[in-house]
mmCIF file of C-alpha atoms in Angstrom:
data_model
loop_
_atom_site.group_PDB
_atom_site.id
_atom_site.type_symbol
_atom_site.label_atom_id
_atom_site.label_comp_id
_atom_site.label_asym_id
_atom_site.label_seq_id
_atom_site.Cartn_x
_atom_site.Cartn_y
_atom_site.Cartn_z
ATOM 1 C CA MET A 1 116.201 95.520 142.154
ATOM 2 C CA ARG A 2 116.265 92.966 144.926
ATOM 3 C CA TYR A 3 119.237 90.828 145.860
ATOM 4 C CA ARG A 4 119.746 87.302 147.115
ATOM 5 C CA PRO A 5 122.607 85.883 149.180
ATOM 6 C CA PHE A 6 124.955 83.684 147.192
ATOM 7 C CA GLY A 7 125.789 80.714 149.386
ATOM 8 C CA HIS A 8 128.505 81.375 151.947
ATOM 9 C CA SER A 9 130.477 83.689 149.665
ATOM 10 C CA GLY A 10 129.140 86.843 151.292
ATOM 11 C CA GLN A 11 128.230 88.181 147.859
ATOM 12 C CA ALA A 12 124.693 89.198 146.934
ATOM 13 C CA LEU A 13 123.357 88.538 143.437
ATOM 14 C CA SER A 14 120.598 90.504 141.750
ATOM 15 C CA ALA A 15 117.324 88.564 141.621
ATOM 16 C CA LEU A 16 117.523 88.909 137.841
ATOM 17 C CA GLY A 17 120.692 88.122 135.961
ATOM 18 C CA LEU A 18 121.186 89.155 132.340
ATOM 19 C CA ASN A 19 121.995 86.555 129.708
ATOM 20 C CA VAL A 20 124.032 88.365 127.058
ATOM 21 C CA SER A 21 123.708 86.550 123.738
ATOM 22 C CA TRP A 22 126.135 87.894 121.169
ATOM 23 C CA ALA A 23 124.166 86.247 118.351
ATOM 24 C CA LYS A 24 120.770 87.628 119.444
ATOM 25 C CA LEU A 25 122.293 91.091 119.710
ATOM 26 C CA GLY A 26 123.189 90.863 116.048
ATOM 27 C CA ARG A 27 126.876 90.753 116.994
ATOM 28 C CA SER A 28 126.632 94.501 117.515
ATOM 29 C CA ARG A 29 128.976 96.091 120.032
ATOM 30 C CA ASN A 30 126.709 99.128 120.277
ATOM 31 C CA ALA A 31 123.644 96.981 121.031
ATOM 32 C CA ALA A 32 125.592 95.087 123.693
ATOM 33 C CA THR A 33 126.777 98.311 125.312
ATOM 34 C CA ARG A 34 123.244 99.753 125.448
ATOM 35 C CA LEU A 35 121.834 96.588 127.016
ATOM 36 C CA LEU A 36 124.632 96.281 129.577
ATOM 37 C CA ASN A 37 124.278 99.929 130.575
ATOM 38 C CA THR A 38 120.533 99.482 131.048
ATOM 39 C CA ALA A 39 121.191 96.447 133.224
ATOM 40 C CA LEU A 40 123.578 98.361 135.478
ATOM 41 C CA GLU A 41 121.165 101.281 135.728
ATOM 42 C CA ASN A 42 118.508 98.837 136.932
ATOM 43 C CA GLY A 43 120.751 97.356 139.598
ATOM 44 C CA ILE A 44 121.608 94.096 137.860
ATOM 45 C CA ASN A 45 125.035 92.851 138.946
ATOM 46 C CA THR A 46 124.909 89.305 137.561
ATOM 47 C CA PHE A 47 125.760 88.602 133.921
ATOM 48 C CA HIS A 48 126.282 85.592 131.700
ATOM 49 C CA LEU A 49 128.250 85.970 128.462
ATOM 50 C CA THR A 50 127.554 83.320 125.828
ATOM 51 C CA SER A 51 130.488 84.372 123.655
ATOM 52 C CA ALA A 52 134.134 85.306 124.049
ATOM 53 C CA HIS A 53 134.120 87.456 120.911
ATOM 54 C CA PRO A 54 136.600 90.359 121.353
ATOM 55 C CA ASP A 55 133.963 92.997 120.539
ATOM 56 C CA LEU A 56 131.559 91.647 123.171
ATOM 57 C CA LEU A 57 134.333 91.462 125.750
ATOM 58 C CA ALA A 58 135.383 95.023 124.905
ATOM 59 C CA ALA A 59 131.804 96.260 125.347
ATOM 60 C CA ALA A 60 131.544 94.481 128.691
ATOM 61 C CA THR A 61 134.900 95.738 129.971
ATOM 62 C CA GLU A 62 134.137 99.327 128.961
ATOM 63 C CA THR A 63 130.675 99.252 130.541
ATOM 64 C CA PHE A 64 131.753 97.552 133.757
ATOM 65 C CA ALA A 65 134.678 99.953 134.260
ATOM 66 C CA VAL A 66 132.390 102.363 136.149
ATOM 67 C CA VAL A 67 131.589 99.726 138.789
ATOM 68 C CA ASP A 68 133.722 98.075 141.429
ATOM 69 C CA ARG A 69 134.550 94.714 139.837
ATOM 70 C CA ARG A 70 134.049 92.985 143.191
ATOM 71 C CA VAL A 71 130.296 93.663 143.230
ATOM 72 C CA LEU A 72 129.810 92.119 139.791
ATOM 73 C CA PHE A 73 129.283 88.423 139.114
ATOM 74 C CA ILE A 74 130.332 87.553 135.560
ATOM 75 C CA SER A 75 129.849 84.072 134.180
ATOM 76 C CA LEU A 76 130.943 82.696 130.818
ATOM 77 C CA SER A 77 129.977 79.723 128.676
ATOM 78 C CA ALA A 78 132.918 77.342 128.344
ATOM 79 C CA GLU A 79 132.054 76.892 124.663
ATOM 80 C CA GLU A 80 131.225 79.436 121.967
ATOM 81 C CA GLU A 81 127.544 80.144 121.418
ATOM 82 C CA GLY A 82 125.973 77.773 118.904
ATOM 83 C CA SER A 83 128.718 75.159 119.119
ATOM 84 C CA SER A 84 127.687 71.854 117.525
ATOM 85 C CA ASP A 85 129.945 69.861 119.857
ATOM 86 C CA PRO A 86 130.619 71.721 123.130
ATOM 87 C CA ALA A 87 132.820 68.930 124.508
ATOM 88 C CA ASP A 88 135.283 69.441 121.657
ATOM 89 C CA GLU A 89 135.915 72.959 122.968
ATOM 90 C CA TYR A 90 136.632 71.602 126.441
ATOM 91 C CA ARG A 91 139.954 70.171 125.313
ATOM 92 C CA LEU A 92 142.881 71.929 126.982
ATOM 93 C CA GLU A 93 144.122 73.901 123.954
ATOM 94 C CA PRO A 94 140.852 75.609 122.873
ATOM 95 C CA LEU A 95 139.740 76.090 126.478
ATOM 96 C CA ARG A 96 143.040 77.694 127.475
ATOM 97 C CA GLU A 97 142.984 80.017 124.458
ATOM 98 C CA ARG A 98 139.386 81.035 125.166
ATOM 99 C CA LEU A 99 140.027 81.859 128.807
ATOM 100 C CA ARG A 100 143.245 83.705 128.033
ATOM 101 C CA GLY A 101 141.236 86.108 125.856
ATOM 102 C CA VAL A 102 138.630 86.658 128.553
ATOM 103 C CA ILE A 103 140.878 86.996 131.583
ATOM 104 C CA LYS A 104 144.067 88.512 130.192
ATOM 105 C CA SER A 105 143.220 90.365 126.984
ATOM 106 C CA SER A 106 139.802 91.793 127.866
ATOM 107 C CA GLY A 107 140.645 93.303 131.220
ATOM 108 C CA LEU A 108 137.812 91.599 133.101
ATOM 109 C CA GLN A 109 140.510 90.421 135.570
ATOM 110 C CA TRP A 110 138.814 87.169 136.528
ATOM 111 C CA ILE A 111 135.795 84.989 135.761
ATOM 112 C CA ASP A 112 133.345 84.338 138.551
ATOM 113 C CA LEU A 113 131.777 81.299 136.906
ATOM 114 C CA LEU A 114 132.671 79.041 133.982
ATOM 115 C CA VAL A 115 129.590 77.125 132.805
ATOM 116 C CA PHE A 116 129.782 73.838 130.910
ATOM 117 C CA HIS A 117 127.015 72.684 128.572
ATOM 118 C CA ALA A 118 124.668 69.783 129.342
ATOM 119 C CA ASN A 119 126.017 68.106 126.210
ATOM 120 C CA GLY A 120 129.587 67.749 127.383
ATOM 121 C CA PHE A 121 130.044 68.575 131.074
ATOM 122 C CA ASP A 122 130.686 64.874 131.703
ATOM 123 C CA ARG A 123 133.406 64.726 129.007
ATOM 124 C CA ILE A 124 135.872 67.341 130.241
ATOM 125 C CA PRO A 125 139.410 65.929 129.873
ATOM 126 C CA ASP A 126 141.581 65.534 132.978
ATOM 127 C CA ARG A 127 144.156 67.948 131.504
ATOM 128 C CA SER A 128 141.465 70.611 131.279
ATOM 129 C CA TRP A 129 140.389 69.981 134.869
ATOM 130 C CA THR A 130 144.017 70.402 135.963
ATOM 131 C CA PHE A 131 144.117 73.752 134.133
ATOM 132 C CA ILE A 132 140.802 74.823 135.682
ATOM 133 C CA THR A 133 142.099 73.950 139.143
ATOM 134 C CA ALA A 134 145.219 76.039 138.520
ATOM 135 C CA LEU A 135 143.083 79.014 137.474
ATOM 136 C CA ARG A 136 141.032 78.729 140.642
ATOM 137 C CA GLU A 137 144.124 78.544 142.814
ATOM 138 C CA ALA A 138 145.476 81.657 141.072
ATOM 139 C CA GLY A 139 142.223 83.558 141.727
ATOM 140 C CA MET A 140 141.402 83.880 138.015
ATOM 141 C CA LEU A 141 138.343 81.658 138.253
ATOM 142 C CA LYS A 142 136.053 81.329 141.256
ATOM 143 C CA PHE A 143 133.434 78.713 140.403
ATOM 144 C CA THR A 144 132.576 76.035 137.869
ATOM 145 C CA GLY A 145 129.047 75.152 136.865
ATOM 146 C CA ALA A 146 127.056 72.757 134.700
ATOM 147 C CA THR A 147 123.861 73.276 132.769
ATOM 148 C CA ALA A 148 121.556 70.331 133.364
ATOM 149 C CA ASN A 149 117.909 69.332 133.417
ATOM 150 C CA ASP A 150 115.966 66.286 134.550
ATOM 151 C CA ASP A 151 118.111 63.137 134.853
ATOM 152 C CA LEU A 152 121.349 65.013 134.143
ATOM 153 C CA ILE A 153 120.921 67.084 137.316
ATOM 154 C CA LYS A 154 121.934 64.182 139.558
ATOM 155 C CA VAL A 155 124.867 63.387 137.259
ATOM 156 C CA ALA A 156 126.145 66.957 137.571
ATOM 157 C CA VAL A 157 125.655 67.029 141.331
ATOM 158 C CA ASP A 158 127.295 63.658 141.948
ATOM 159 C CA ASP A 159 130.308 64.629 139.830
ATOM 160 C CA GLY A 160 131.437 66.687 142.814
ATOM 161 C CA ARG A 161 133.527 69.194 140.847
ATOM 162 C CA PHE A 162 130.793 71.711 140.052
ATOM 163 C CA ASN A 163 129.753 74.471 142.441
ATOM 164 C CA ILE A 164 126.704 75.732 140.563
ATOM 165 C CA LEU A 165 123.822 74.098 138.741
ATOM 166 C CA LYS A 166 122.219 76.114 135.957
ATOM 167 C CA THR A 167 118.792 74.818 134.998
ATOM 168 C CA VAL A 168 115.449 75.707 133.448
ATOM 169 C CA PHE A 169 112.862 76.856 135.971
ATOM 170 C CA ASP A 170 109.381 77.757 134.756
ATOM 171 C CA ILE A 171 105.689 77.201 135.459
ATOM 172 C CA ASP A 172 105.971 73.618 134.162
ATOM 173 C CA THR A 173 108.799 72.621 136.514
ATOM 174 C CA SER A 174 107.676 69.346 138.069
ATOM 175 C CA TRP A 175 107.840 68.397 141.718
ATOM 176 C CA ASN A 176 110.302 65.650 140.812
ATOM 177 C CA LYS A 177 112.655 68.264 139.423
ATOM 178 C CA ARG A 178 112.172 70.453 142.480
ATOM 179 C CA HIS A 179 113.284 67.502 144.609
ATOM 180 C CA LEU A 180 116.410 67.212 142.436
ATOM 181 C CA LEU A 181 117.118 70.905 142.997
ATOM 182 C CA ASP A 182 116.748 70.326 146.736
ATOM 183 C CA TYR A 183 119.246 67.471 146.379
ATOM 184 C CA ALA A 184 121.713 69.815 144.667
ATOM 185 C CA LEU A 185 121.315 72.383 147.422
ATOM 186 C CA ALA A 186 121.795 69.716 150.099
ATOM 187 C CA GLN A 187 125.129 68.841 148.468
ATOM 188 C CA GLY A 188 126.276 72.447 148.790
ATOM 189 C CA MET A 189 125.594 73.606 145.230
ATOM 190 C CA ALA A 190 123.922 76.888 144.302
ATOM 191 C CA VAL A 191 121.147 76.881 141.696
ATOM 192 C CA PHE A 192 120.790 79.450 138.904
ATOM 193 C CA GLY A 193 117.561 79.487 136.883
ATOM 194 C CA HIS A 194 117.021 80.373 133.225
ATOM 195 C CA ASP A 195 114.394 80.097 130.438
ATOM 196 C CA PHE A 196 111.422 80.960 132.663
ATOM 197 C CA PHE A 197 109.009 81.562 129.736
ATOM 198 C CA PRO A 198 108.008 78.322 127.926
ATOM 199 C CA ALA A 199 107.810 78.759 124.158
ATOM 200 C CA GLN A 200 104.499 76.890 123.898
ATOM 201 C CA TYR A 201 102.674 79.556 125.920
ATOM 202 C CA ARG A 202 103.923 82.654 124.143
ATOM 203 C CA LYS A 203 101.196 82.945 121.491
ATOM 204 C CA PRO A 204 97.615 83.539 122.734
ATOM 205 C CA GLU A 205 96.085 81.524 119.910
ATOM 206 C CA ALA A 206 97.998 78.456 121.063
ATOM 207 C CA ILE A 207 96.331 78.293 124.495
ATOM 208 C CA VAL A 208 93.299 80.622 124.555
ATOM 209 C CA PRO A 209 90.053 79.058 123.191
ATOM 210 C CA LYS A 210 88.401 81.044 120.393
ATOM 211 C CA LYS A 211 85.515 82.041 122.670
ATOM 212 C CA GLY A 212 87.963 83.997 124.804
ATOM 213 C CA TRP A 213 89.830 85.787 121.995
ATOM 214 C CA LEU A 214 87.715 88.935 121.918
ATOM 215 C CA GLY A 215 88.793 89.846 125.438
ATOM 216 C CA LEU A 216 92.394 89.951 124.296
ATOM 217 C CA PHE A 217 91.646 93.049 122.236
ATOM 218 C CA GLY A 218 89.791 95.042 124.866
ATOM 219 C CA GLY A 219 86.223 93.853 124.292
ATOM 220 C CA GLN A 220 84.204 91.421 126.361
ATOM 221 C CA SER A 221 84.874 87.727 125.741
ATOM 222 C CA ILE A 222 82.062 85.634 124.342
ATOM 223 C CA ASP A 223 82.775 83.267 127.221
ATOM 224 C CA PRO A 224 84.661 84.892 130.156
ATOM 225 C CA LEU A 225 85.420 81.412 131.518
ATOM 226 C CA ALA A 226 86.887 80.139 128.266
ATOM 227 C CA GLY A 227 90.113 78.334 128.952
ATOM 228 C CA ARG A 228 89.487 77.765 132.657
ATOM 229 C CA GLY A 229 91.749 75.077 134.036
ATOM 230 C CA THR A 230 94.341 75.754 131.306
ATOM 231 C CA TYR A 231 97.188 78.213 130.815
ATOM 232 C CA ALA A 232 94.861 80.600 128.957
ATOM 233 C CA PHE A 233 94.925 82.876 132.026
ATOM 234 C CA LEU A 234 98.468 83.872 131.073
ATOM 235 C CA HIS A 235 96.953 85.995 128.288
ATOM 236 C CA GLN A 236 93.769 86.956 130.140
ATOM 237 C CA THR A 237 95.092 88.507 133.369
ATOM 238 C CA PRO A 238 94.572 92.310 133.331
ATOM 239 C CA ASP A 239 97.702 94.500 133.385
ATOM 240 C CA TRP A 240 100.038 91.513 133.018
ATOM 241 C CA THR A 241 101.659 89.934 129.979
ATOM 242 C CA ALA A 242 102.200 86.187 129.811
ATOM 243 C CA GLU A 243 105.953 86.723 130.054
ATOM 244 C CA GLU A 244 105.588 88.896 133.159
ATOM 245 C CA LEU A 245 103.399 86.326 134.912
ATOM 246 C CA CYS A 246 105.834 83.516 134.160
ATOM 247 C CA LEU A 247 108.712 85.629 135.446
ATOM 248 C CA SER A 248 106.865 86.636 138.596
ATOM 249 C CA TYR A 249 106.104 82.991 139.336
ATOM 250 C CA ALA A 250 109.717 81.900 138.817
ATOM 251 C CA LEU A 251 110.877 84.626 141.196
ATOM 252 C CA THR A 252 108.848 83.020 143.985
ATOM 253 C CA GLN A 253 111.320 80.123 144.049
ATOM 254 C CA PRO A 254 113.522 81.062 147.039
ATOM 255 C CA ASN A 255 116.234 78.491 146.316
ATOM 256 C CA LEU A 256 117.337 80.187 143.091
ATOM 257 C CA SER A 257 120.368 82.400 143.671
ATOM 258 C CA THR A 258 119.468 84.322 140.523
ATOM 259 C CA LEU A 259 117.254 83.958 137.452
ATOM 260 C CA PHE A 260 118.763 84.764 134.065
ATOM 261 C CA VAL A 261 116.571 86.629 131.573
ATOM 262 C CA ASN A 262 116.937 87.336 127.871
ATOM 263 C CA ALA A 263 116.062 90.838 126.704
ATOM 264 C CA ASP A 264 115.665 91.936 123.103
ATOM 265 C CA ASP A 265 116.508 95.559 123.849
ATOM 266 C CA PRO A 266 116.799 98.041 126.768
ATOM 267 C CA GLU A 267 113.034 98.689 126.827
ATOM 268 C CA HIS A 268 112.300 94.984 127.108
ATOM 269 C CA LEU A 269 114.801 94.673 129.951
ATOM 270 C CA ASP A 270 113.186 97.619 131.771
ATOM 271 C CA SER A 271 109.810 95.854 131.656
ATOM 272 C CA LEU A 272 111.282 92.621 133.040
ATOM 273 C CA VAL A 273 113.079 94.410 135.871
ATOM 274 C CA ALA A 274 109.810 96.106 136.875
ATOM 275 C CA VAL A 275 108.299 92.679 137.600
ATOM 276 C CA VAL A 276 110.704 92.176 140.506
ATOM 277 C CA GLU A 277 108.896 94.831 142.549
ATOM 278 C CA ARG A 278 105.356 93.806 141.549
ATOM 279 C CA ALA A 279 103.118 91.531 143.610
ATOM 280 C CA MET A 280 101.941 88.554 141.606
ATOM 281 C CA PRO A 281 98.116 88.284 141.485
ATOM 282 C CA THR A 282 97.039 86.001 144.333
ATOM 283 C CA SER A 283 95.044 83.762 141.998
ATOM 284 C CA VAL A 284 97.991 82.848 139.773
ATOM 285 C CA PRO A 285 99.650 80.070 141.855
ATOM 286 C CA ALA A 286 96.324 78.199 142.082
ATOM 287 C CA GLN A 287 95.667 78.718 138.370
ATOM 288 C CA ILE A 288 99.078 77.292 137.544
ATOM 289 C CA GLU A 289 98.469 74.197 139.658
ATOM 290 C CA MET A 290 95.042 73.705 138.061
ATOM 291 C CA ALA A 291 96.526 74.039 134.571
ATOM 292 C CA ARG A 292 99.329 71.634 135.417
ATOM 293 C CA PHE A 293 96.857 69.093 136.807
ATOM 294 C CA SER A 294 94.624 69.422 133.726
ATOM 295 C CA ALA A 295 97.596 68.953 131.405
ATOM 296 C CA GLN A 296 98.677 65.823 133.265
ATOM 297 C CA ALA A 297 95.121 64.457 133.142
ATOM 298 C CA ASP A 298 94.983 65.076 129.381
ATOM 299 C CA GLU A 299 98.309 63.295 128.882
ATOM 300 C CA LEU A 300 97.071 60.303 130.877
ATOM 301 C CA ALA A 301 93.816 60.197 128.911
ATOM 302 C CA ASN A 302 95.673 60.348 125.582
ATOM 303 C CA ALA A 303 98.020 57.582 126.692
ATOM 304 C CA ARG A 304 95.052 55.363 127.548
ATOM 305 C CA LYS A 305 93.470 56.029 124.150
ATOM 306 C CA LYS A 306 96.659 54.898 122.417
ATOM 307 C CA GLN A 307 96.724 51.707 124.448
ATOM 308 C CA ALA A 308 93.051 50.940 123.736
#
């Protein structure tokens, strides 16, 4: 594992952080424990918990007990996973009860980062902010963050009360968004990335032309150049999966303090961690830019057809 400096805190965060989804783990304490242990064994020290369920907190506390708490960075969603109205959970009473369970009952001692959802970070009541400030002064909470993309990034940055911006960073991230991330950094915020693997590129049949399918199964493609100028290369690059290429590309962004990944099981996490030490094929950055340019050209052409 490689590590990146986290602002001026003096702490180093693992290049990959683990997003721990209680729902995706089937709400299984055993599954959570196995995944967390695998993460620690691979040198991951940065974690995000999407739930404050007692069983998940117990699994985390038990697993993390073998490590000096000071080298871990543990973040928590301010709302429960799957909430239909995150802002409703930002009221003082539910927020205070949630954080009491995490900080006091679980034994995690403190929360490094409390992350507010894009749908609600601008509706946190003043009473809740007063409580959050008190927690920070007491050393029970270190940082606050907001999840935001596109136009909401500037809103989160200009709010002035958030230390960390959590945002999607993938092969489709536009230059306009990169400028917004630079703006956040210039204002003293740290940037955490997540969701590096776009859903629309996960299935080969969605982006690889039929003439190139045969090569996916070990034979020679009918047309080796099928899909040139598109994202088909994600499924045609030898010894790399599409997910691994997308991850490798996202890791080239130096301004990300960490990049959160989702892993289905320990074996999946092992394969993602291995990407950190691999050198991305030199052709990939150019292929990504070509695919992005082609996609933009297609969008422009389609827009003109609609106007005609």
